[in-house]
Short mmCIF file of C-alpha atoms and ligand atoms in Angstrom, two decimals:
data_model
loop_
_atom_site.label_atom_id
_atom_site.label_comp_id
_atom_site.label_asym_id
_atom_site.label_seq_id
_atom_site.Cartn_x
_atom_site.Cartn_y
_atom_site.Cartn_z
CA MET A 1 -16.00 -26.48 -8.82
CA LYS A 2 -14.70 -24.00 -5.43
CA LYS A 3 -12.97 -21.44 -6.29
CA THR A 4 -9.45 -21.37 -3.59
CA ILE A 5 -8.01 -18.10 -2.82
CA GLY A 6 -4.42 -18.10 -1.77
CA ILE A 7 -3.81 -15.24 0.88
CA VAL A 8 0.04 -13.49 1.53
CA GLY A 9 0.37 -12.38 5.01
CA GLN A 10 1.00 -12.95 8.71
CA LYS A 11 -1.01 -16.01 10.15
CA GLN A 12 -2.41 -13.29 13.68
CA ASP A 13 -2.85 -10.65 11.39
CA GLY A 14 -6.62 -9.56 12.49
CA HIS A 15 -6.49 -8.66 8.12
CA VAL A 16 -5.55 -12.90 7.05
CA GLN A 17 -7.85 -13.87 9.28
CA SER A 18 -11.06 -11.24 8.02
CA LEU A 19 -9.96 -11.92 5.08
CA LEU A 20 -9.59 -15.73 5.45
CA GLN A 21 -13.64 -15.92 7.40
CA ALA A 22 -14.99 -13.60 4.54
CA CYS A 23 -13.30 -16.97 1.99
CA ARG A 24 -15.01 -18.85 3.96
CA GLN A 25 -18.63 -17.59 4.69
CA LYS A 26 -18.66 -17.69 0.51
CA GLY A 27 -18.17 -20.91 0.66
CA LEU A 28 -14.22 -20.83 -0.91
CA GLN A 29 -11.31 -22.36 0.07
CA ALA A 30 -8.22 -20.05 1.28
CA TYR A 31 -4.47 -20.32 2.03
CA VAL A 32 -1.97 -18.55 3.62
CA PHE A 33 1.00 -18.00 2.56
CA ASP A 34 2.79 -16.50 5.71
CA PHE A 35 5.76 -15.76 4.82
CA THR A 36 6.92 -13.82 8.14
CA ASN A 37 9.57 -16.58 9.41
CA PHE A 38 10.37 -17.67 6.65
CA PRO A 39 12.02 -20.15 6.12
CA LYS A 40 11.83 -21.62 9.98
CA TYR A 41 8.58 -23.18 9.77
CA ASN A 42 7.89 -23.44 6.23
CA LEU A 43 9.71 -25.16 2.62
CA LEU A 44 9.13 -23.65 -0.29
CA THR A 45 10.44 -25.19 -3.49
CA VAL A 46 10.35 -23.72 -6.89
CA SER A 47 11.96 -25.95 -10.18
CA SER A 48 12.53 -25.77 -13.34
CA SER A 49 11.17 -29.49 -13.85
CA SER A 50 7.88 -30.61 -12.72
CA GLY A 51 9.14 -34.07 -11.89
CA GLY A 52 8.68 -35.97 -15.32
CA SER A 53 6.16 -34.81 -16.25
CA SER A 54 5.41 -32.97 -19.54
CA VAL A 55 3.79 -30.04 -18.27
CA ALA A 56 5.91 -26.59 -19.13
CA GLY A 57 6.51 -24.00 -16.43
CA PRO A 58 7.87 -24.02 -13.49
CA ALA A 59 6.65 -26.59 -9.97
CA ILE A 60 6.21 -24.87 -7.10
CA SER A 61 5.48 -26.18 -4.24
CA PHE A 62 4.39 -24.56 -0.15
CA ASP A 63 4.77 -26.39 2.96
CA ASP A 64 3.44 -24.87 6.31
CA ILE A 65 4.23 -26.39 9.77
CA THR A 66 0.07 -26.05 10.69
CA GLU A 67 -0.94 -27.47 7.09
CA LEU A 68 -1.02 -31.03 7.44
CA ALA A 69 -1.36 -31.10 3.96
CA GLY A 70 0.60 -29.08 2.29
CA ILE A 71 -0.73 -26.05 0.54
CA PRO A 72 -1.95 -26.98 -3.29
CA VAL A 73 -0.24 -23.94 -4.12
CA LYS A 74 -1.11 -25.08 -8.27
CA ASP A 75 -4.58 -24.94 -6.83
CA CYS A 76 -4.98 -20.80 -6.45
CA ASP A 77 -7.47 -19.16 -8.93
CA LEU A 78 -5.80 -16.00 -7.23
CA LEU A 79 -3.68 -14.53 -4.77
CA LEU A 80 -4.46 -11.68 -2.27
CA VAL A 81 -1.44 -9.85 -0.94
CA ARG A 82 -2.29 -8.39 2.07
CA ASN A 83 1.43 -7.54 3.05
CA LEU A 84 4.90 -8.79 1.72
CA GLY A 85 6.33 -10.19 6.06
CA SER A 86 9.99 -10.93 6.36
CA SER A 87 12.39 -10.45 10.07
CA ILE A 88 14.42 -8.34 8.53
CA GLY A 89 17.52 -6.90 10.88
CA LEU A 90 15.38 -8.28 13.96
CA ALA A 91 18.92 -9.25 15.72
CA THR A 92 20.31 -6.96 17.82
CA ASP A 93 22.69 -8.36 19.78
CA THR A 94 25.81 -8.65 17.81
CA ALA A 95 26.84 -6.70 14.77
CA GLU A 96 27.31 -10.48 13.30
CA ALA A 97 23.70 -11.62 14.16
CA VAL A 98 22.50 -7.98 12.52
CA ARG A 99 24.31 -8.76 9.65
CA HIS A 100 23.77 -12.18 9.17
CA SER A 101 19.79 -11.52 10.10
CA THR A 102 19.55 -9.15 7.24
CA GLN A 103 21.35 -11.26 4.66
CA ALA A 104 19.08 -14.24 5.45
CA GLY A 105 15.96 -11.21 5.71
CA CYS A 106 16.91 -10.10 2.48
CA GLY A 107 17.26 -14.39 1.12
CA ALA A 108 13.91 -14.69 1.67
CA LEU A 109 12.38 -11.15 0.67
CA ALA A 110 14.09 -12.20 -2.67
CA LEU A 111 12.83 -15.35 -2.78
CA GLU A 112 8.83 -14.05 -1.78
CA HIS A 113 8.91 -11.54 -4.05
CA SER A 114 9.87 -14.69 -6.74
CA PHE A 115 7.68 -16.73 -5.45
CA ILE A 116 4.59 -14.02 -6.24
CA ARG A 117 6.16 -13.27 -9.38
CA LEU A 118 5.26 -16.76 -10.76
CA MET A 119 2.09 -16.45 -9.86
CA GLN A 120 1.43 -13.48 -11.29
CA LYS A 121 2.70 -15.16 -14.34
CA HIS A 122 -0.23 -17.63 -14.07
CA ILE A 123 -3.02 -16.06 -11.53
CA PRO A 124 -5.00 -12.37 -10.36
CA VAL A 125 -2.56 -10.83 -7.92
CA ILE A 126 -4.29 -7.82 -5.44
CA ASN A 127 -2.02 -6.17 -6.10
CA ASN A 128 0.76 -6.91 -7.90
CA LEU A 129 4.02 -6.33 -7.27
CA THR A 130 5.10 -3.74 -9.64
CA ALA A 131 1.75 -1.80 -8.13
CA ALA A 132 2.82 -2.27 -4.67
CA ARG A 133 5.72 -0.89 -5.17
CA PHE A 134 5.07 2.27 -5.97
CA HIS A 135 4.44 3.18 -2.29
CA SER A 136 7.72 3.52 -0.94
CA ALA A 137 8.80 5.05 -4.28
CA LYS A 138 7.47 7.75 -3.93
CA ALA A 139 9.91 10.05 -6.17
CA TRP A 140 8.91 7.82 -9.08
CA LEU A 141 5.20 8.58 -7.63
CA PHE A 142 5.13 11.85 -8.04
CA PHE A 143 6.20 12.62 -11.12
CA LEU A 144 4.44 10.08 -12.55
CA LEU A 145 1.21 10.83 -11.47
CA HIS A 146 1.71 14.78 -12.54
CA SER A 147 2.91 14.00 -15.42
CA GLN A 148 -1.03 12.63 -16.47
CA GLY A 149 -2.75 16.11 -14.75
CA ILE A 150 -2.67 14.01 -11.83
CA ARG A 151 -3.58 16.86 -8.63
CA VAL A 152 -0.92 15.99 -6.42
CA PRO A 153 1.67 18.07 -4.19
CA GLY A 154 3.81 19.80 -6.19
CA THR A 155 6.97 17.85 -5.15
CA LEU A 156 11.08 18.07 -5.28
CA VAL A 157 12.53 15.42 -4.17
CA THR A 158 17.07 16.33 -3.61
CA ASN A 159 19.83 15.92 -1.22
CA ASP A 160 20.52 19.11 -1.58
CA PRO A 161 19.84 21.61 0.38
CA ALA A 162 20.20 25.12 -1.46
CA ARG A 163 17.94 23.41 -3.53
CA ALA A 164 15.43 22.52 -1.31
CA ARG A 165 15.96 25.67 1.07
CA ALA A 166 15.37 27.78 -2.78
CA PHE A 167 11.42 25.75 -3.47
CA VAL A 168 10.82 26.34 1.01
CA LYS A 169 11.12 30.06 -0.40
CA GLU A 170 9.20 29.94 -3.53
CA LEU A 171 6.05 28.12 -1.79
CA ALA A 172 6.67 30.26 1.28
CA GLY A 173 7.67 28.17 3.92
CA ARG A 174 4.52 25.75 2.48
CA VAL A 175 6.82 22.80 2.29
CA ILE A 176 7.18 19.43 4.38
CA ALA A 177 9.27 16.70 4.37
CA LYS A 178 9.07 13.08 4.08
CA PRO A 179 10.76 10.42 3.45
CA ASN A 180 10.75 9.10 -0.19
CA ALA A 181 10.37 5.04 0.81
CA SER A 182 7.77 6.36 3.74
CA GLY A 183 7.60 4.69 6.79
CA ALA A 184 8.50 8.06 9.14
CA GLU A 185 7.20 11.10 10.25
CA VAL A 186 6.97 14.05 7.92
CA VAL A 187 7.62 17.51 9.06
CA MET A 188 7.44 20.93 8.35
CA ALA A 189 10.42 22.09 6.09
CA ASP A 190 11.73 25.02 8.18
CA GLU A 191 15.03 25.64 9.42
CA ALA A 192 14.90 24.04 12.38
CA PHE A 193 14.29 20.81 9.64
CA PHE A 194 17.29 21.82 8.07
CA GLY A 195 19.82 22.30 11.61
CA ARG A 196 18.75 18.79 12.58
CA ASN A 197 19.19 17.01 9.25
CA LYS A 198 22.08 18.86 7.70
CA GLU A 199 23.96 15.58 8.05
CA ILE A 200 21.38 13.28 7.46
CA LEU A 201 20.66 15.29 4.32
CA LEU A 202 23.38 15.36 2.41
CA HIS A 203 23.50 11.17 2.07
CA ARG A 204 19.79 10.30 2.36
CA PRO A 205 16.92 12.57 -0.50
CA PHE A 206 14.56 13.65 0.76
CA ILE A 207 10.56 14.97 -0.27
CA PHE A 208 9.89 18.08 -0.22
CA GLN A 209 6.40 19.08 -0.62
CA GLN A 210 3.94 21.76 -0.98
CA TYR A 211 2.15 21.79 2.74
CA VAL A 212 -1.08 21.35 1.70
CA SER A 213 -3.91 21.21 5.16
CA GLY A 214 -7.73 21.78 5.58
CA ARG A 215 -9.53 19.13 5.67
CA SER A 216 -8.15 15.33 5.75
CA PHE A 217 -10.16 11.98 4.14
CA ARG A 218 -9.47 8.40 2.43
CA ALA A 219 -11.35 6.93 0.14
CA TYR A 220 -11.12 2.77 -0.84
CA THR A 221 -10.77 2.21 -3.90
CA LEU A 222 -11.47 -1.84 -5.95
CA GLY A 223 -10.91 -2.35 -9.80
CA GLY A 224 -11.05 1.65 -9.45
CA LEU A 225 -14.05 1.88 -7.72
CA ILE A 226 -14.53 4.09 -4.62
CA ILE A 227 -16.47 1.61 -1.97
CA SER A 228 -15.87 3.32 1.08
CA ALA A 229 -14.68 7.29 1.79
CA GLY A 230 -14.20 9.19 5.00
CA GLU A 231 -13.08 12.54 6.47
CA ILE A 232 -10.85 12.08 9.24
CA HIS A 233 -10.99 14.21 12.00
CA PHE A 234 -7.58 14.71 14.25
CA ASP A 235 -5.76 16.98 16.78
CA ARG A 236 -4.54 19.30 14.04
CA SER A 237 -1.00 20.75 16.37
CA TYR A 238 0.60 17.67 14.08
CA VAL A 239 1.16 17.58 10.27
CA ASP A 240 0.74 13.58 10.54
CA TRP A 241 -2.61 11.88 11.41
CA ARG A 242 -1.89 8.59 10.97
CA GLU A 243 -2.19 6.79 15.04
CA ARG A 244 -4.20 10.49 16.23
CA VAL A 245 -7.61 9.41 14.43
CA GLN A 246 -10.35 11.01 16.34
CA ARG A 247 -12.73 9.92 14.24
CA VAL A 248 -14.09 9.25 10.87
CA ASP A 249 -17.34 10.69 9.19
CA PRO A 250 -18.34 8.74 5.86
CA CYS A 251 -18.75 11.17 3.04
CA LEU A 252 -19.62 10.59 -0.55
CA VAL A 253 -16.55 12.31 -2.60
CA GLU A 254 -17.11 14.65 -4.83
CA PRO A 255 -17.15 13.58 -8.57
CA ALA A 256 -14.41 15.24 -10.05
CA VAL A 257 -12.04 14.24 -7.28
CA ALA A 258 -13.57 10.70 -7.43
CA ASP A 259 -12.47 11.16 -11.64
CA GLN A 260 -8.93 11.50 -10.19
CA LEU A 261 -9.21 8.76 -7.86
CA THR A 262 -10.00 6.61 -10.15
CA LYS A 263 -7.20 8.02 -12.82
CA ALA A 264 -4.44 8.17 -9.91
CA VAL A 265 -5.22 4.55 -8.94
CA ARG A 266 -5.67 3.08 -12.75
CA THR A 267 -2.38 4.48 -13.87
CA LEU A 268 -0.56 2.37 -10.42
CA GLY A 269 -2.56 -0.54 -11.61
CA LEU A 270 -3.53 -0.60 -7.69
CA ALA A 271 -6.38 -2.61 -7.83
CA TYR A 272 -6.55 -2.63 -4.21
CA CYS A 273 -6.29 0.79 -2.12
CA GLY A 274 -6.67 3.24 0.25
CA VAL A 275 -6.08 6.82 -0.81
CA ASP A 276 -5.56 10.20 1.21
CA PHE A 277 -5.93 13.43 0.11
CA GLU A 278 -6.58 16.58 1.08
CA TYR A 279 -8.94 19.82 1.01
CA ASP A 280 -6.45 22.15 0.70
CA GLN A 281 -7.66 25.72 2.16
CA TYR A 282 -5.14 27.45 1.00
CA THR A 283 -5.16 26.91 -2.16
CA ASN A 284 -9.06 26.16 -2.37
CA GLN A 285 -8.10 22.28 -4.10
CA SER A 286 -8.22 18.77 -3.54
CA TYR A 287 -4.57 16.78 -3.56
CA LEU A 288 -4.21 13.33 -3.82
CA LEU A 289 -1.59 12.30 -1.18
CA ASP A 290 -0.97 8.43 -0.75
CA PHE A 291 -2.28 5.50 -1.67
CA ASN A 292 -1.91 2.81 0.20
CA PRO A 293 -1.25 -0.45 -1.76
CA SER A 294 -2.33 -2.17 1.86
CA ALA A 295 -4.22 0.44 3.24
CA LEU A 296 -5.38 -1.35 7.39
CA PHE A 297 -9.35 -1.89 6.55
CA THR A 298 -10.06 -4.22 9.91
CA GLY A 299 -10.34 -0.57 12.13
CA TRP A 300 -12.18 1.48 9.23
CA SER A 301 -14.30 -1.48 9.38
CA GLN A 302 -15.85 -0.45 12.45
CA LEU A 303 -15.50 2.70 11.83
CA VAL A 304 -17.93 3.16 9.16
CA ASN A 305 -19.63 -0.30 10.20
CA LEU A 306 -19.23 -1.55 6.49
CA ASN A 307 -17.18 -5.24 6.27
CA MET A 308 -14.46 -4.51 4.16
CA ALA A 309 -13.28 -8.29 3.94
CA GLU A 310 -16.24 -9.32 2.18
CA LYS A 311 -16.11 -6.00 -0.05
CA ILE A 312 -12.24 -6.82 -1.09
CA VAL A 313 -13.22 -10.95 -1.34
CA GLU A 314 -16.07 -10.02 -3.39
CA TYR A 315 -14.43 -7.47 -5.70
CA ALA A 316 -11.86 -11.03 -5.94
CA LEU A 317 -14.66 -13.05 -7.60
CA TRP A 318 -15.54 -9.98 -9.79
CA VAL A 319 -11.96 -9.97 -10.84
CA LEU A 320 -12.09 -14.37 -11.80
CA GLU A 321 -15.63 -13.99 -13.18
CA HIS A 322 -14.73 -11.37 -15.49
CA LYS A 323 -10.44 -11.68 -16.65
CA THR A 324 -10.26 -7.89 -15.33
CA TYR A 325 -9.19 -5.78 -12.89
CA TRP A 326 -10.74 -2.83 -13.51
CA TYR A 327 -14.56 -2.27 -13.68
CA ASP A 328 -14.78 0.55 -15.87
CA GLU A 329 -13.90 -2.19 -18.32
CA ILE A 330 -17.40 -3.78 -17.67
CA VAL A 331 -19.37 -1.93 -16.04
CA GLN A 332 -20.77 1.43 -18.46
N1 LIG B 1 1.81 17.57 1.30
C1 LIG B 1 1.74 17.57 2.57
N2 LIG B 1 1.12 18.30 2.89
C2 LIG B 1 0.60 18.11 4.47
N3 LIG B 1 0.92 16.92 4.94
C3 LIG B 1 1.32 15.80 4.68
C4 LIG B 1 1.58 16.02 2.55
N4 LIG B 1 2.11 14.57 2.87
C5 LIG B 1 2.49 13.87 4.67
N5 LIG B 1 1.30 14.77 5.13
C6 LIG B 1 0.62 14.18 5.97
O1 LIG B 1 2.11 13.02 6.51
C7 LIG B 1 1.05 12.10 6.42
C8 LIG B 1 2.35 10.96 5.96
O2 LIG B 1 2.35 10.87 4.74
P1 LIG B 1 2.70 10.24 3.65
O3 LIG B 1 2.88 10.50 2.20
O4 LIG B 1 1.46 9.18 3.90
O5 LIG B 1 3.61 9.11 3.87
P2 LIG B 1 3.40 7.22 4.48
O6 LIG B 1 3.52 7.04 3.38
O7 LIG B 1 4.62 7.55 5.41
O8 LIG B 1 1.63 7.27 5.06
C9 LIG B 1 -0.08 12.04 5.76
O9 LIG B 1 -1.34 10.97 6.21
C10 LIG B 1 -0.43 13.32 6.09
O10 LIG B 1 -1.37 13.54 7.51
MG1 LIG B 2 0.50 7.54 4.11
#
């Protein structure tokens, strides 16, 4: 029977479009669960009663304004989560409007989480919510990986300026500061940083981390296997290379680093992941820096000339066939 893939993401997103195209090329049925403006154009019902049938378990129905026949949730064999969507706090006109839209957004996001968790109980989900959560809980991620013997930069999370300064001193000033929840510019933790963030630091803990710099790489993994890797060239007058990529040279990952990568994504449970790692000239070691559960891939596809969407869909089919997420459980 024709397999059905559900994709959670924005219909307009090029990544979702390319996943849909790859599904169709493989003869699969595919539907998008788009929560961007939820519940404006959708109706989602989760019910403990299955409408008189004796089948146990909740009944879920999801309608979308553009899918006239509705989305047959129970036919989905696997869910690909491109990203969670909701327009939290988009209103900016009045304080009341901001409060209302934030509350509505939080409610919508909470229901989207419940929807995915319910699906997780029945079908494979790539990536599941527990694994995806790591990206915005970096303190948890770094300490977990460190405890597994995986080489990540030395890390201190605190809102105590004295402890942060002591850590900077211990590492002879080679320390960056980044937010615990991702998504902001990463900068050197120098005196200018402490001056600028004197007040903020008291209210918001930062991650202070050993500054590693030399050569920057990214690898994409599916089921713990590296499917593509490349060295990123960017303007090194900045610490943060996001948005500043000049060129990517495809490369092979050194076996010792590849082992660490596999161990790390398995520890985190990330079936699909974009892993950033850095070869540090100062210590002559490679460090795993960031694990992106919804790593962008269409730009990368072009840069390295590889159809990533097709790889992801092929992997989804492999998961369905083998009933595991991890290649090394099957391939020896
Ligand atoms: N320990 C570090 N040493 C040097 N550069 C870093 C370090 N941590 C992060 N960066 C730089 O900052 C960027 C963003 O940090 P990252 O940890 O990937 O956060 P995010 O989750 O916001 O992407 C990285 O791509 C890298 O360029
Ligand atoms: Mg990153």
